[in-house]
Amino acid sequence: IVSYHYTSRTQAMARIPPTPHKMRAKGLALSLLAALLVALSGRGRVFSAAPPRRAALFAALAAASPAAPAAAEGPQGGKASKWYGTYIDPLHNGCDRNVVIAFDGLKGKIDGMDRSGAPDDGMVDCKNLRRNGSLYEWTLMLEVDPEKDEIKVKESGRSIVNRARLDKPQETIGKWDGNGILWPDGTKWTLKAPNPYKMPASLGCQPL
């Protein structure tokens, strides 16, 4: 009796031992898969939170590190300067006193108006003379000292305060006093109105 035993192709292929080429290919594929898994796990560690002990160490180092010094605020210039504006001079009724500051905030000028032919003592009243045109303008240069909060005016011809005649040029210091300039003899020029252009120093803004 002749018997036939049927073997499927799949069973036949399973009985055939793998060749060295196939074994090397399989090993290479497994190696690549292992490398990919290692890379992915490493990338995950980059974005993971630091261990508690390491985080505590970083926090201690940050607390011990000296804070960076705050940037020093420079002087405000131009219309942003607190010195900028028109002042009321109590010794000279109606005589304008205008302070202009350069953009660097360290120098400027004072423009004034007095009566033509004023006496040597400088006591004049400009308010009642505007209609007849007997007024003249003058200008004096100044320097600003932000640290001392004062200005130094270079006087020439007449005093900046009482407008009396001077024998020679000299300098006078004016100190900032809340809302105006206080002069050495106690005279205070007061701003006619708050400066609408002044910016808070905390912003560190400078005029363009």
CSV table of C-alpha atoms in Angstrom, one decimal:
chain,number,residue,atom,x,y,z
A,1,ILE,CA,0.0,0.0,0.0
A,2,VAL,CA,1.4,3.2,-1.0
A,3,SER,CA,0.6,6.1,1.3
A,4,TYR,CA,1.1,9.7,0.5
A,5,HIS,CA,1.9,12.3,3.2
A,6,TYR,CA,1.0,15.9,2.2
A,7,THR,CA,3.3,18.6,3.5
A,8,SER,CA,2.3,22.2,3.1
A,9,ARG,CA,4.7,24.8,1.7
A,10,THR,CA,4.7,26.6,5.0
A,11,GLN,CA,5.6,23.5,7.0
A,12,ALA,CA,8.3,22.7,4.5
A,13,MET,CA,9.8,26.2,4.7
A,14,ALA,CA,9.8,26.0,8.6
A,15,ARG,CA,11.9,22.8,8.4
A,16,ILE,CA,14.6,24.5,6.3
A,17,PRO,CA,17.3,25.9,8.6
A,18,PRO,CA,18.0,29.7,8.2
A,19,THR,CA,20.9,30.6,6.1
A,20,PRO,CA,23.8,32.7,7.5
A,21,HIS,CA,22.7,35.7,5.4
A,22,LYS,CA,19.2,35.7,6.9
A,23,MET,CA,20.6,35.4,10.4
A,24,ARG,CA,22.8,38.5,9.8
A,25,ALA,CA,19.9,40.5,8.4
A,26,LYS,CA,17.8,39.6,11.4
A,27,GLY,CA,20.5,40.5,13.8
A,28,LEU,CA,21.0,43.9,12.1
A,29,ALA,CA,17.3,44.6,12.3
A,30,LEU,CA,17.3,43.9,16.0
A,31,SER,CA,20.3,46.1,16.5
A,32,LEU,CA,18.6,49.0,14.7
A,33,LEU,CA,15.5,48.5,16.8
A,34,ALA,CA,17.5,48.5,20.0
A,35,ALA,CA,19.3,51.7,19.0
A,36,LEU,CA,16.1,53.4,18.2
A,37,LEU,CA,14.6,52.5,21.6
A,38,VAL,CA,17.7,53.9,23.3
A,39,ALA,CA,17.5,57.1,21.4
A,40,LEU,CA,13.8,57.6,22.2
A,41,SER,CA,14.4,56.9,25.9
A,42,GLY,CA,17.2,59.4,26.0
A,43,ARG,CA,15.1,62.0,24.3
A,44,GLY,CA,12.4,61.5,26.9
A,45,ARG,CA,15.0,62.1,29.7
A,46,VAL,CA,15.9,65.4,28.2
A,47,PHE,CA,12.3,66.7,28.7
A,48,SER,CA,11.7,65.0,31.9
A,49,ALA,CA,11.8,66.9,35.2
A,50,ALA,CA,15.0,66.8,37.1
A,51,PRO,CA,15.2,64.5,40.2
A,52,PRO,CA,14.1,66.1,43.5
A,53,ARG,CA,17.7,66.1,44.8
A,54,ARG,CA,19.1,67.8,41.6
A,55,ALA,CA,16.2,70.3,41.6
A,56,ALA,CA,17.0,71.3,45.2
A,57,LEU,CA,20.6,71.7,44.3
A,58,PHE,CA,19.8,74.0,41.4
A,59,ALA,CA,17.4,76.1,43.6
A,60,ALA,CA,20.1,76.5,46.3
A,61,LEU,CA,22.7,77.7,43.7
A,62,ALA,CA,20.2,80.2,42.2
A,63,ALA,CA,19.5,81.6,45.7
A,64,ALA,CA,23.2,81.9,46.5
A,65,SER,CA,24.0,83.6,43.2
A,66,PRO,CA,24.2,87.5,43.5
A,67,ALA,CA,21.4,89.3,41.7
A,68,ALA,CA,22.5,91.3,38.7
A,69,PRO,CA,22.6,95.0,39.5
A,70,ALA,CA,19.8,97.1,38.1
A,71,ALA,CA,20.7,99.4,35.3
A,72,ALA,CA,21.3,102.9,36.4
A,73,GLU,CA,18.7,105.4,35.3
A,74,GLY,CA,20.1,108.1,33.1
A,75,PRO,CA,19.0,111.7,33.2
A,76,GLN,CA,15.9,112.5,31.3
A,77,GLY,CA,16.3,115.1,28.6
A,78,GLY,CA,14.3,117.2,26.3
A,79,LYS,CA,10.7,117.7,27.2
A,80,ALA,CA,10.8,114.7,29.4
A,81,SER,CA,13.0,116.5,31.9
A,82,LYS,CA,11.4,117.7,35.1
A,83,TRP,CA,13.3,121.0,34.6
A,84,TYR,CA,11.5,121.7,31.3
A,85,GLY,CA,8.7,124.3,31.3
A,86,THR,CA,7.7,127.8,32.0
A,87,TYR,CA,8.2,129.2,35.6
A,88,ILE,CA,6.6,131.9,37.6
A,89,ASP,CA,9.2,134.4,38.9
A,90,PRO,CA,7.8,136.0,42.1
A,91,LEU,CA,10.3,138.9,41.9
A,92,HIS,CA,9.3,139.9,38.3
A,93,ASN,CA,5.5,139.9,37.7
A,94,GLY,CA,4.6,138.6,34.3
A,95,CYS,CA,8.2,138.1,33.2
A,96,ASP,CA,8.5,134.6,31.5
A,97,ARG,CA,11.2,132.2,32.6
A,98,ASN,CA,11.5,129.2,30.3
A,99,VAL,CA,13.8,126.3,30.9
A,100,VAL,CA,14.8,124.1,28.0
A,101,ILE,CA,16.9,120.9,28.5
A,102,ALA,CA,19.0,119.2,25.8
A,103,PHE,CA,18.3,115.6,24.9
A,104,ASP,CA,21.2,114.3,26.9
A,105,GLY,CA,19.7,115.7,30.0
A,106,LEU,CA,22.9,117.4,31.1
A,107,LYS,CA,22.8,120.8,29.7
A,108,GLY,CA,20.3,123.4,28.6
A,109,LYS,CA,19.3,127.1,28.8
A,110,ILE,CA,17.0,129.6,30.4
A,111,ASP,CA,15.1,132.1,28.2
A,112,GLY,CA,13.8,135.1,30.0
A,113,MET,CA,12.0,138.3,29.3
A,114,ASP,CA,12.5,141.7,31.1
A,115,ARG,CA,11.7,145.3,30.6
A,116,SER,CA,14.0,147.3,28.4
A,117,GLY,CA,16.1,149.8,30.3
A,118,ALA,CA,15.5,148.0,33.7
A,119,PRO,CA,17.2,149.6,36.7
A,120,ASP,CA,20.4,148.1,38.1
A,121,ASP,CA,18.5,146.4,40.8
A,122,GLY,CA,16.4,144.5,38.2
A,123,MET,CA,13.1,145.0,39.9
A,124,VAL,CA,10.6,145.2,37.0
A,125,ASP,CA,7.0,144.3,36.2
A,126,CYS,CA,6.5,142.8,32.8
A,127,LYS,CA,2.8,142.2,33.0
A,128,ASN,CA,1.9,145.8,32.5
A,129,LEU,CA,4.5,146.4,29.8
A,130,ARG,CA,3.5,143.8,27.2
A,131,ARG,CA,1.3,146.1,25.2
A,132,ASN,CA,3.9,148.8,24.5
A,133,GLY,CA,6.6,146.4,23.3
A,134,SER,CA,9.2,147.6,25.8
A,135,LEU,CA,10.4,144.1,26.7
A,136,TYR,CA,13.6,142.3,25.6
A,137,GLU,CA,14.6,138.6,25.7
A,138,TRP,CA,17.7,137.1,27.2
A,139,THR,CA,19.3,133.6,27.4
A,140,LEU,CA,21.6,132.0,29.9
A,141,MET,CA,23.2,128.6,29.6
A,142,LEU,CA,23.0,125.9,32.3
A,143,GLU,CA,24.3,122.5,33.3
A,144,VAL,CA,22.3,119.8,35.0
A,145,ASP,CA,23.7,117.7,37.9
A,146,PRO,CA,21.3,114.7,38.2
A,147,GLU,CA,23.1,113.3,41.3
A,148,LYS,CA,22.7,116.5,43.3
A,149,ASP,CA,19.4,117.4,41.7
A,150,GLU,CA,20.5,120.9,40.8
A,151,ILE,CA,21.4,123.2,37.9
A,152,LYS,CA,24.3,125.5,37.5
A,153,VAL,CA,23.5,128.7,35.6
A,154,LYS,CA,26.3,130.7,34.0
A,155,GLU,CA,25.3,134.3,34.7
A,156,SER,CA,26.4,137.1,32.5
A,157,GLY,CA,25.4,140.8,32.6
A,158,ARG,CA,22.6,140.3,35.2
A,159,SER,CA,21.8,137.9,38.0
A,160,ILE,CA,19.5,135.1,37.1
A,161,VAL,CA,17.5,135.6,40.3
A,162,ASN,CA,16.9,139.3,40.9
A,163,ARG,CA,18.2,140.5,37.5
A,164,ALA,CA,20.6,143.0,39.1
A,165,ARG,CA,23.6,144.1,37.1
A,166,LEU,CA,26.8,142.1,37.6
A,167,ASP,CA,30.4,143.3,37.4
A,168,LYS,CA,31.7,140.0,36.0
A,169,PRO,CA,30.3,136.6,35.0
A,170,GLN,CA,29.5,134.2,37.7
A,171,GLU,CA,27.7,130.9,38.4
A,172,THR,CA,24.6,130.3,40.5
A,173,ILE,CA,23.2,127.0,41.7
A,174,GLY,CA,19.4,126.3,41.6
A,175,LYS,CA,18.0,123.2,43.4
A,176,TRP,CA,14.9,121.3,42.5
A,177,ASP,CA,12.3,121.8,45.2
A,178,GLY,CA,9.3,119.6,44.3
A,179,ASN,CA,7.5,121.8,41.8
A,180,GLY,CA,10.1,124.4,41.0
A,181,ILE,CA,13.6,125.8,41.3
A,182,LEU,CA,14.9,127.1,44.7
A,183,TRP,CA,17.7,129.8,44.4
A,184,PRO,CA,20.3,130.5,47.1
A,185,ASP,CA,18.6,133.7,48.4
A,186,GLY,CA,15.3,131.7,49.0
A,187,THR,CA,13.5,132.8,45.9
A,188,LYS,CA,11.6,130.0,44.2
A,189,TRP,CA,10.5,129.7,40.6
A,190,THR,CA,7.3,127.6,40.4
A,191,LEU,CA,6.2,125.7,37.3
A,192,LYS,CA,3.1,127.2,35.8
A,193,ALA,CA,1.7,123.7,35.2
A,194,PRO,CA,2.8,120.1,35.5
A,195,ASN,CA,5.0,119.0,32.6
A,196,PRO,CA,2.7,116.9,30.3
A,197,TYR,CA,5.8,115.4,28.6
A,198,LYS,CA,7.5,114.1,31.7
A,199,MET,CA,7.7,110.3,31.9
A,200,PRO,CA,8.3,108.2,35.1
A,201,ALA,CA,11.9,107.5,35.6
A,202,SER,CA,11.1,103.8,36.3
A,203,LEU,CA,10.3,103.3,32.7
A,204,GLY,CA,13.8,104.4,31.6
A,205,CYS,CA,12.2,106.2,28.6
A,206,GLN,CA,14.1,108.7,26.7
A,207,PRO,CA,12.7,111.2,24.2
A,208,LEU,CA,13.4,110.5,20.5
